[in-house]
CSV table of C-alpha atoms in Angstrom, one decimal:
chain,number,residue,atom,x,y,z
A,1,MET,CA,-15.9,69.0,23.2
A,2,SER,CA,-13.7,66.0,22.9
A,3,THR,CA,-11.4,65.6,19.9
A,4,PHE,CA,-10.4,62.5,18.0
A,5,THR,CA,-7.0,62.0,16.6
A,6,ALA,CA,-6.6,59.3,13.8
A,7,ARG,CA,-3.7,57.1,14.1
A,8,ILE,CA,-2.1,56.3,10.7
A,9,LEU,CA,-0.1,53.0,10.7
A,10,PRO,CA,3.1,52.8,9.0
A,11,ALA,CA,2.9,51.2,5.3
A,12,SER,CA,5.2,48.6,6.5
A,13,MET,CA,3.1,47.3,9.4
A,14,ILE,CA,-0.1,47.2,7.1
A,15,THR,CA,1.8,45.3,4.6
A,16,SER,CA,2.5,42.7,7.2
A,17,CYS,CA,-0.9,42.6,8.6
A,18,VAL,CA,-2.2,42.0,5.0
A,19,TYR,CA,0.5,39.2,4.4
A,20,ALA,CA,-0.6,37.7,7.8
A,21,ALA,CA,-4.0,37.6,6.7
A,22,LEU,CA,-3.1,36.1,3.4
A,23,ILE,CA,-1.1,33.3,4.9
A,24,ALA,CA,-3.7,32.6,7.4
A,25,ALA,CA,-6.5,32.4,4.7
A,26,ALA,CA,-4.1,30.0,2.4
A,27,ALA,CA,-3.4,27.8,5.4
A,28,ALA,CA,-7.1,27.5,6.3
A,29,GLN,CA,-8.1,26.8,2.6
A,30,SER,CA,-5.2,24.2,2.2
A,31,LYS,CA,-6.5,22.6,5.4
A,32,ALA,CA,-10.0,22.5,3.9
A,33,SER,CA,-8.8,21.0,0.9
A,34,ILE,CA,-7.1,17.8,2.4
A,35,PRO,CA,-8.9,14.7,1.4
A,36,ASP,CA,-10.7,13.0,4.0
A,37,PHE,CA,-10.0,9.1,4.3
A,38,SER,CA,-11.1,8.6,7.8
A,39,SER,CA,-13.8,10.6,9.3
A,40,ASN,CA,-17.0,8.9,11.1
A,41,GLY,CA,-15.2,5.5,11.4
A,42,VAL,CA,-15.4,4.7,7.4
A,43,GLY,CA,-13.1,1.8,6.4
A,44,TRP,CA,-12.1,0.6,2.7
A,45,ILE,CA,-12.5,-2.7,1.4
A,46,ALA,CA,-10.5,-3.8,-1.8
A,47,ILE,CA,-12.6,-4.6,-4.6
A,48,GLY,CA,-10.2,-7.3,-5.8
A,49,ASN,CA,-6.9,-8.6,-5.1
A,50,ASP,CA,-5.3,-8.3,-8.4
A,51,TYR,CA,-4.2,-4.9,-9.5
A,52,ILE,CA,-6.0,-3.2,-12.3
A,53,ALA,CA,-3.8,-2.6,-15.5
A,54,PRO,CA,-3.4,1.1,-16.8
A,55,PRO,CA,-4.6,1.9,-20.2
A,56,ALA,CA,-1.0,1.8,-21.8
A,57,GLY,CA,2.6,1.0,-20.7
A,58,PRO,CA,4.1,-2.1,-18.8
A,59,ARG,CA,1.5,-3.9,-16.9
A,60,PRO,CA,1.3,-5.6,-13.6
A,61,VAL,CA,2.0,-9.4,-13.4
A,62,THR,CA,-1.4,-11.6,-13.7
A,63,PHE,CA,-2.3,-15.2,-14.1
A,64,ASP,CA,-0.8,-17.8,-16.8
A,65,PRO,CA,-3.8,-18.2,-19.3
A,66,ALA,CA,-3.0,-21.9,-19.2
A,67,HIS,CA,-3.8,-21.7,-15.4
A,68,PRO,CA,-6.5,-19.2,-14.6
A,69,TYR,CA,-6.9,-18.0,-11.4
A,70,VAL,CA,-10.1,-18.8,-9.6
A,71,PRO,CA,-10.7,-17.2,-6.1
A,72,ASN,CA,-13.2,-18.5,-3.2
A,73,GLY,CA,-16.7,-17.7,-3.4
A,74,THR,CA,-17.5,-18.2,-7.2
A,75,GLY,CA,-19.0,-21.4,-6.7
A,76,ARG,CA,-16.1,-23.0,-8.9
A,77,GLN,CA,-12.8,-24.9,-7.5
A,78,PRO,CA,-10.6,-22.3,-6.3
A,79,THR,CA,-7.2,-22.5,-7.6
A,80,PHE,CA,-3.6,-20.9,-6.3
A,81,ARG,CA,-2.2,-18.4,-8.3
A,82,ILE,CA,0.3,-19.4,-11.1
A,83,SER,CA,1.9,-16.2,-12.6
A,84,ASP,CA,2.3,-15.4,-16.4
A,85,LEU,CA,5.9,-15.6,-17.0
A,86,SER,CA,5.4,-14.2,-20.5
A,87,ASN,CA,5.3,-10.7,-19.0
A,88,PRO,CA,8.3,-9.2,-21.2
A,89,ASN,CA,9.1,-6.7,-18.3
A,90,LEU,CA,10.5,-9.2,-16.0
A,91,LYS,CA,14.5,-9.5,-15.6
A,92,PRO,CA,16.0,-13.1,-16.0
A,93,TRP,CA,16.5,-13.9,-12.3
A,94,VAL,CA,13.0,-12.6,-11.4
A,95,LYS,CA,11.3,-14.9,-14.1
A,96,GLU,CA,13.7,-18.0,-13.0
A,97,ARG,CA,12.5,-17.5,-9.3
A,98,MET,CA,9.0,-17.3,-10.2
A,99,LYS,CA,9.2,-20.3,-12.9
A,100,LYS,CA,10.5,-22.6,-9.9
A,101,ASP,CA,7.6,-21.4,-7.7
A,102,ASN,CA,5.1,-21.9,-10.4
A,103,ASP,CA,6.7,-25.6,-10.9
A,104,GLU,CA,6.3,-26.3,-7.2
A,105,VAL,CA,2.7,-25.0,-6.7
A,106,LEU,CA,1.7,-27.3,-10.0
A,107,ALA,CA,3.1,-30.2,-8.5
A,108,GLY,CA,1.1,-29.8,-5.4
A,109,LYS,CA,2.9,-27.4,-3.1
A,110,ILE,CA,0.8,-24.5,-1.3
A,111,ALA,CA,1.2,-21.1,-2.8
A,112,TYR,CA,2.3,-19.4,0.1
A,113,THR,CA,1.6,-15.5,0.1
A,114,PRO,CA,2.1,-13.1,2.8
A,115,ARG,CA,-1.3,-13.0,4.0
A,116,SER,CA,-1.3,-16.8,4.7
A,117,SER,CA,1.9,-16.7,6.5
A,118,CYS,CA,1.0,-13.8,8.6
A,119,LYS,CA,3.8,-11.7,7.5
A,120,PRO,CA,4.0,-8.1,6.5
A,121,ALA,CA,3.1,-7.5,2.9
A,122,GLY,CA,5.4,-4.4,1.9
A,123,VAL,CA,4.6,-2.1,-0.6
A,124,PRO,CA,3.0,-2.2,-2.9
A,125,ALA,CA,1.4,-5.6,-1.8
A,126,PHE,CA,-0.2,-3.9,0.9
A,127,MET,CA,-2.6,-2.8,-1.8
A,128,SER,CA,-3.3,-6.5,-2.6
A,129,TYR,CA,-5.0,-7.4,0.7
A,130,GLY,CA,-8.5,-7.1,1.2
A,131,ARG,CA,-11.8,-8.4,-0.3
A,132,PHE,CA,-13.1,-9.4,3.3
A,133,THR,CA,-11.4,-6.9,5.6
A,134,PRO,CA,-10.8,-3.2,5.4
A,135,VAL,CA,-8.1,-0.6,5.8
A,136,PHE,CA,-8.6,2.4,8.0
A,137,PHE,CA,-6.9,5.7,8.0
A,138,VAL,CA,-5.6,7.9,10.9
A,139,GLN,CA,-4.9,11.3,9.6
A,140,SER,CA,-2.9,13.9,11.6
A,141,PRO,CA,-0.8,16.9,10.8
A,142,ARG,CA,2.6,15.0,10.7
A,143,GLN,CA,1.5,11.4,9.9
A,144,VAL,CA,-1.0,9.3,8.3
A,145,HIS,CA,-1.4,5.7,9.4
A,146,ILE,CA,-3.1,3.1,7.0
A,147,ILE,CA,-4.2,0.3,9.2
A,148,PHE,CA,-5.0,-3.1,7.6
A,149,GLU,CA,-7.7,-4.8,10.0
A,150,SER,CA,-6.3,-8.3,9.9
A,151,ASP,CA,-3.4,-8.7,12.1
A,152,ALA,CA,-3.5,-4.9,12.7
A,153,GLN,CA,-0.7,-4.3,9.8
A,154,VAL,CA,0.3,-0.7,10.2
A,155,ARG,CA,1.7,1.7,7.6
A,156,ARG,CA,3.2,5.1,8.7
A,157,VAL,CA,3.6,7.7,6.3
A,158,TYR,CA,5.4,10.9,7.5
A,159,LEU,CA,4.1,14.4,5.8
A,160,ASP,CA,5.8,17.0,4.4
A,161,VAL,CA,9.5,15.8,5.0
A,162,PRO,CA,12.2,14.5,2.8
A,163,HIS,CA,13.4,10.8,2.9
A,164,SER,CA,16.3,10.0,5.6
A,165,GLU,CA,19.7,10.1,4.2
A,166,ASN,CA,20.6,6.5,4.7
A,167,PRO,CA,17.1,4.7,5.8
A,168,LYS,CA,17.5,1.1,7.1
A,169,PRO,CA,15.5,-1.4,5.0
A,170,SER,CA,12.6,-2.8,6.6
A,171,TRP,CA,9.3,-4.6,5.9
A,172,TYR,CA,7.4,-1.4,4.8
A,173,GLY,CA,10.3,0.8,3.9
A,174,GLU,CA,10.5,4.4,4.9
A,175,SER,CA,7.1,6.2,3.3
A,176,VAL,CA,7.1,10.2,3.0
A,177,GLY,CA,4.0,11.7,1.8
A,178,ARG,CA,2.5,15.0,0.9
A,179,TYR,CA,-1.0,16.3,0.1
A,180,GLU,CA,-1.6,17.5,-3.7
A,181,GLY,CA,-5.2,18.9,-4.0
A,182,ASP,CA,-7.7,16.1,-3.4
A,183,GLU,CA,-4.7,13.3,-3.3
A,184,LEU,CA,-2.3,11.8,-0.7
A,185,VAL,CA,1.0,11.3,-2.6
A,186,VAL,CA,3.2,8.5,-0.7
A,187,ASP,CA,6.8,8.0,-1.6
A,188,THR,CA,8.3,4.8,-0.2
A,189,ILE,CA,11.9,3.6,-0.3
A,190,ALA,CA,14.2,1.3,1.8
A,191,LEU,CA,12.2,-1.9,1.5
A,192,ASN,CA,13.7,-5.0,2.3
A,193,GLU,CA,13.9,-8.2,-0.2
A,194,LYS,CA,11.7,-10.6,2.1
A,195,THR,CA,8.4,-9.3,0.5
A,196,PHE,CA,6.9,-9.6,-3.0
A,197,VAL,CA,5.0,-7.0,-5.1
A,198,ASP,CA,1.8,-8.6,-5.5
A,199,ASN,CA,-0.1,-11.8,-5.1
A,200,TYR,CA,1.8,-13.6,-7.5
A,201,ARG,CA,4.9,-13.8,-5.8
A,202,THR,CA,6.8,-11.5,-7.9
A,203,PRO,CA,10.1,-10.6,-6.0
A,204,HIS,CA,12.1,-7.4,-6.2
A,205,SER,CA,15.1,-6.0,-5.0
A,206,ASP,CA,16.5,-3.5,-2.5
A,207,LYS,CA,16.1,-0.8,-5.2
A,208,LEU,CA,12.5,-0.7,-5.1
A,209,HIS,CA,10.7,2.5,-5.1
A,210,VAL,CA,7.1,2.9,-5.0
A,211,VAL,CA,4.8,6.2,-5.6
A,212,GLU,CA,0.9,6.2,-4.7
A,213,ARG,CA,-1.7,8.6,-5.2
A,214,TRP,CA,-4.7,7.9,-3.0
A,215,LYS,CA,-8.0,9.8,-4.2
A,216,VAL,CA,-11.6,9.6,-2.9
A,217,ILE,CA,-13.8,9.0,-6.0
A,218,GLU,CA,-17.4,8.6,-7.3
A,219,GLY,CA,-18.8,11.0,-4.6
A,220,GLY,CA,-16.8,9.4,-1.6
A,221,LYS,CA,-18.1,5.8,-2.3
A,222,MET,CA,-14.7,4.4,-3.6
A,223,LEU,CA,-11.1,5.0,-2.9
A,224,GLU,CA,-8.6,4.6,-5.9
A,225,VAL,CA,-4.8,4.3,-5.7
A,226,ASN,CA,-2.8,4.9,-8.9
A,227,PHE,CA,0.8,3.6,-8.2
A,228,LYS,CA,4.1,3.4,-9.9
A,229,VAL,CA,6.7,0.5,-9.4
A,230,ASP,CA,10.2,1.4,-10.1
A,231,ASP,CA,13.0,-1.2,-9.5
A,232,PRO,CA,15.9,-1.3,-12.3
A,233,ASP,CA,17.4,-4.6,-10.9
A,234,ALA,CA,14.0,-6.7,-11.1
A,235,PHE,CA,12.4,-4.9,-14.2
A,236,TYR,CA,13.3,-3.4,-17.6
A,237,GLU,CA,10.8,-0.6,-17.0
A,238,PRO,CA,8.8,0.9,-14.2
A,239,TRP,CA,5.4,-0.2,-14.4
A,240,SER,CA,2.0,1.1,-13.0
A,241,GLY,CA,-1.3,-0.3,-11.6
A,242,ILE,CA,-4.5,0.8,-10.0
A,243,GLN,CA,-6.4,-0.7,-6.8
A,244,ARG,CA,-10.0,0.5,-5.7
A,245,TYR,CA,-11.6,0.1,-2.6
A,246,GLY,CA,-15.4,0.4,-1.7
A,247,ARG,CA,-16.6,2.4,1.4
A,248,VAL,CA,-17.8,0.5,4.3
A,249,GLN,CA,-19.1,1.9,7.6
A,250,GLN,CA,-17.7,-0.2,10.6
A,251,GLN,CA,-15.4,-0.2,13.4
A,252,LEU,CA,-11.8,-1.5,13.4
A,253,ARG,CA,-12.0,-4.8,14.9
A,254,GLU,CA,-9.2,-6.7,16.4
A,255,ASP,CA,-8.2,-9.7,14.0
A,256,ILE,CA,-5.1,-11.8,15.3
A,257,CYS,CA,-3.6,-13.6,12.3
A,258,ALA,CA,-1.2,-16.1,13.7
A,259,GLU,CA,-3.1,-16.9,16.9
A,260,GLY,CA,-3.5,-21.1,16.7
A,261,ASN,CA,-3.5,-21.1,12.9
A,262,ARG,CA,0.1,-23.1,13.2
A,263,TYR,CA,-1.9,-26.2,14.3
A,264,LEU,CA,-4.1,-26.1,10.9
A,265,PHE,CA,-1.4,-26.2,8.3
A,266,ASP,CA,2.3,-25.7,8.1
A,267,TYR,CA,1.8,-22.2,6.6
A,268,ARG,CA,5.3,-21.0,8.0
A,269,LEU,CA,3.7,-18.8,10.6
A,270,PRO,CA,6.3,-16.7,12.6
A,271,VAL,CA,6.9,-18.2,16.1
A,272,ALA,CA,8.9,-16.7,18.9
A,273,GLU,CA,11.4,-19.1,20.1
A,274,ASN,CA,12.5,-17.0,23.0
A,275,PRO,CA,10.8,-14.5,25.4
A,276,ASP,CA,11.2,-10.8,24.5
A,277,PHE,CA,11.4,-9.8,28.3
């Protein structure tokens, strides 16, 4: 008759196995809860080009009530944006620069924006793009790419890493992010001073710091971004805004912004004077 000898595992080994199983389960649960902005080729089209103001607190810049903004496609004569300089959050140098721009536009100058000039939008102005062309997401374990279809502008968000010690200022700065439940939180610094923060041509300094929270709402039909803008050199207080996107099911198309457009109007499109190779 054969005998069977039971092998008793040491308590420390049992504890280790249980701990490893709990870690694996937590990792699987965390992975399952990551918000999905990208599967099945989904894109997102901004509902409007102007930010939605929060219920309370300092508000984004909007149009001058004396010169209401009228967009294309409304059946009325479109207008350029004339910014409301009565916003109490603007520092004097910001207001002075915007007044000069307002005066030039009212005198007949074209109101140039990053979109019309095919220049990078920066942050948060990236969220003021849209209405007709979508943004797409590419999500991977270490990075999230946010791509605006027109001229394929790309934001790169590096996940679960700290900011660099001395990041070099650039058009889109340095964005680091993390998932918090059903939200993607993006923290951006090191933005150069060549961009605006909105479509009203509101300037900023190199101290600009933007935090965004991207979240799918309404059962997956919409994407909402709540963001906070902090720039002590340009604004008296940090201010917040909201942007919403509608879901569309379409492929990412190639859309070249600058190709041939400089022969239509003098939109100051970037032109390479010398070959790169």
